[in-house]
Structure formats: C-alpha cells, structure tokens
Amino acid sequence: MTTLAAGPGMARSQRWLRSHPLAFDAALAGVVLVLVLVSLAVDHRPYEQPRFGDRTPEVSSVLIAVLSCSALILRRRMPARVLVTTSALTLLELVTGPGEEGTPIALTAAVALYTVGSRTDRTTTWRAGAVAVLALTTAAAVFGPRPWYGQQNLAISAWMGMAAAAGDAVRSRRAVVDAIRERAERAERTREEEARRRVAEERMRIARELHDVVAHHIALVNVQAGVAAHVMDNRPDQAKEALAHVREASRSALNELRTTVGLLRQYGDPEAPTEPAPGLGVLDQLVGGFVRTGLPVDVEVSSTEPRGPWFSRRPEQAAAVTGELPAAVDLTAYRVVQEALTNTHKHAGEGAAARIRIARGAGVLEVSVLDDGAGAPGRAGRAGRAGRAGSAGAGGAGPGGGEPASPAPPGGHGLLGMRERVTALGGVCETGPHRGGGFRVHVRLPLTADGMSAADAARRRVRRREGAI
C-alpha cells in the first residue's frame, strides 16, 4: 500500500501531532466551539437567507456548547464517556433551548461518535450510534422545529450516521495497514532466519566434507608412513610401496580439498593465490604506504626469543627480530596491524599518529597498535570505532602495493574479523579507548603447543554452536 509523500514541513507537523495528541484534541475542540457559536449567532428564518449577527445566543446555550466542546479534549482517552456526555448535553439543549432554531451542538456528539468508531470495534460503534441517533432524533422531533420531519431534525440522524461510518472506515483502514506491516515484518524475520539456517547448514555440510576428506586420507597416510618407517631397513621394496600409497592418498586428499574449497570461491576468483601470504616480512611496505598518505607511524620491534634480546625501530627488520613464526601467527599479526592502521587512517582524523609495538617472548607474540588521538575526528567519529568498516583481511595496504586500500563502506566488521582471527589461534584481542587518549588494539598470539590446542578447543566450541543452530 502506497501513500502520498509529504513535504518536510508536513512531515514534521504530523510527527508533532502524533506525539502531542492532547494538543490536537484541544485545537479540534476549539474549532468545533467556534463553529457552534457562529451557528448559534445565525438567524435561520423560513424562506429567507440566513443572516449572521441578527440573533443573540442564550447564555444557557453558550454554556452547554462550552461544556460539550470541552469534553472533546478527552475523546481519545474516554471515547464512550465523551459520547455519553456530548449526547446528554445535546439532549439538554434540545429540551431547554429555542427549539425552533435547531441545535448545532449536535456536532460535538457527531465528533464523539466518530472517535468511538475509530477507536473501538464495529459492534460497539453501531450499537452506540444506534442509541445516540435514536435518542437525539426523537428529542429533535419532539422538541425541535416544526414539523417534526423537517430537515433540521432529520439532519441529526444523517450526520450521526456518517460520523459512525467514517470512524469505522478509519478503524478498518488502520487495521489493514497494521496487518500489512506485521506481515511484512514477519516475512522479513522469516527470511533472515531461513538465510541463517541455510548458511549454518551449508557450513556444517562443508565442515563434514572437509572432516571426512582429511580424516580418511590423513589416517591412511599415517598408517602407510608408519609401515614404511617400520620396514625401511629390512624390506625396502615394501617401504617403497607404502610410500607410493602415501603419495597417492595425499594426492587424492589435495584433489578433494581443492574441489570442496572451490565451492566457496566466487565466479572469477583465481584458482590459486598469485602471491605469497603477507606477513611481518613485508611490514615495511605496509607502513610505508600509510606514511605516504600522511599518517606518521612509529615501529618498535623487540624479541627475547629465539636468539636473545634484540630491539629495532626499523620495520624492514621486523621478521628478522621476531624470528621464524608459524604461518598462521605471522599472517594474523600482519592483518591485525593492517586493520588497526586502516581504522586509524579512517577514523582518527588529520594530524593523528600511530605507534606499532611487536614483542616476541617465551611462547607468545604480542602486537599493539595505538593512535595518539591528536587528530581531528573524521566523518565516522571516534564514537563509531567499535563498528568501523573494513575486514581484518581486506583493509589497509596490500603486501606489495604499498598503498592503503580504499575505505570499505561503513557498517563493516573489521574489529569483529580481527577478534575471530585471533581467537581461532587461541589468542586474546583487546580493543578500546586508551587512558592517555586515542584508541588501542592489543593482541596476544600463542606460539606454543598449548596455544594450538586452545585454538582447536575454540574451533570445537564453534562447531558445537553451529550444531546447536
């Protein structure tokens, strides 16, 4: 269902009226009071044009009109009581007022009946409308202008009937709009739940396939390698045969893994990476790209393992200082620095500077990236850091390009992706404002077997959550 678009001023007025219903009802009561008083001051003579100002309203009629219109202020809160009040005051005016002139105060009863129709059910509307119409029409026929079937008497029933029908129509339209909105929201929720369910099912299916492939072939490779090691000295021919089985099983595993992983690639993606995975060995290129864009970056790299204490401020020596790292840890450390510098460049503002600290200790690699908070806030604002755009594997500079990538659209999951990478390795990721100003990212990545077992435990927890879904 479509509606006509309203201008900015009209939209603001509508929002104000929706948030202040009592003020709207008070204004409506004032308008109705003006109409009633004007009608009371008009001289209605048979076979002549109505003349304004030739008639002075009676004090009782004005008082009844003020009371009846004042009751309309509460028409939304107490629609039935307001209808009874206005109908009773209209009957009082018909009985005590100048019957030959009619009763314009019946307009208040019509407004009250419209409110009952728009805010209650259809049965209540027509029952209350029938009682009000019967009572007012009968009183008008008895105490109103002569003859009893005159147009002023019959007009009361006509106006009351139209008010009831209009109120019921408004209520029905409002119910239809609410039902359409509810169906749309329910359909959207169902669509999102179905999408999440399908994603979870697909992830579980791929995980099962990868597990079957790896478990079967790696178990076969393990057995054949054990046989080859056992008979290598005494029966070399049988050892060669076992090694041939190892080679065949590993080839089959690679082919099946390539087929399974190929399902995750999008159309046009390369079959194999065209360049090695980045790491701390290309940290100088990453830092140089941000420096050329105007972001000063200081680098401090230290290590106590494996060749004793070593400290350097040169990013090109980062790999040499930290020594050989596991490939996953090396890649994750690079991605953390990349994402943190990207967020600093996008959100810290002009004039900010960043500091990178990388320290390798006994079985752990710590990476910290801190901006000093001295820059002017960017468009996203420092309050939006927790939801900064860009993923941990896409933002920043490429390993060989030296220039930071173009900013991703707002609303990405850069910090979330960073935490997922670190958690998968059994590490800890801490992000948030720094006490001295700026924003700090600190990561601890384990390098020991305990850390790898923690990563396996994290993966098992993820699989259990997926199974629960």
XYZ file of C-alpha atoms in Angstrom, residues 332 334-344 346-347 384-396 407-423 429-432 439-441 443:
52
model
C 47.372 -12.832 11.739
C 50.168 -8.667 9.780
C 46.388 -8.486 9.404
C 45.964 -7.026 12.888
C 48.445 -4.245 12.134
C 46.829 -3.696 8.737
C 43.300 -3.385 10.143
C 44.382 -1.175 13.060
C 46.267 1.237 10.796
C 43.344 1.309 8.364
C 40.951 2.248 11.172
C 43.371 4.902 12.443
C 39.886 6.441 8.508
C 38.680 7.490 11.955
C 31.930 4.726 15.874
C 35.208 2.874 16.348
C 33.562 -0.225 17.727
C 31.778 -0.764 14.429
C 34.410 0.522 12.000
C 34.235 -0.671 8.457
C 36.612 -2.967 6.679
C 37.513 -6.576 7.392
C 40.693 -7.774 9.003
C 41.771 -9.249 5.747
C 40.758 -6.538 3.300
C 41.536 -3.116 4.764
C 44.855 -1.316 4.579
C 37.889 2.540 2.643
C 35.122 -0.009 2.866
C 31.573 1.235 3.293
C 30.504 1.991 6.850
C 28.967 -0.789 8.863
C 31.657 -3.452 8.271
C 33.070 -5.885 10.786
C 36.807 -5.104 10.911
C 37.286 -5.473 14.667
C 34.985 -8.494 14.727
C 37.011 -10.186 12.000
C 40.218 -9.334 13.876
C 38.897 -10.988 17.044
C 37.816 -14.077 15.112
C 41.288 -14.458 13.612
C 42.979 -14.132 16.989
C 40.504 -16.383 18.798
C 42.355 -9.496 21.434
C 41.702 -6.305 23.405
C 40.377 -3.132 21.769
C 39.124 0.142 23.178
C 42.444 4.044 20.523
C 44.415 0.894 21.338
C 44.474 -2.583 19.816
C 46.761 -8.850 20.654
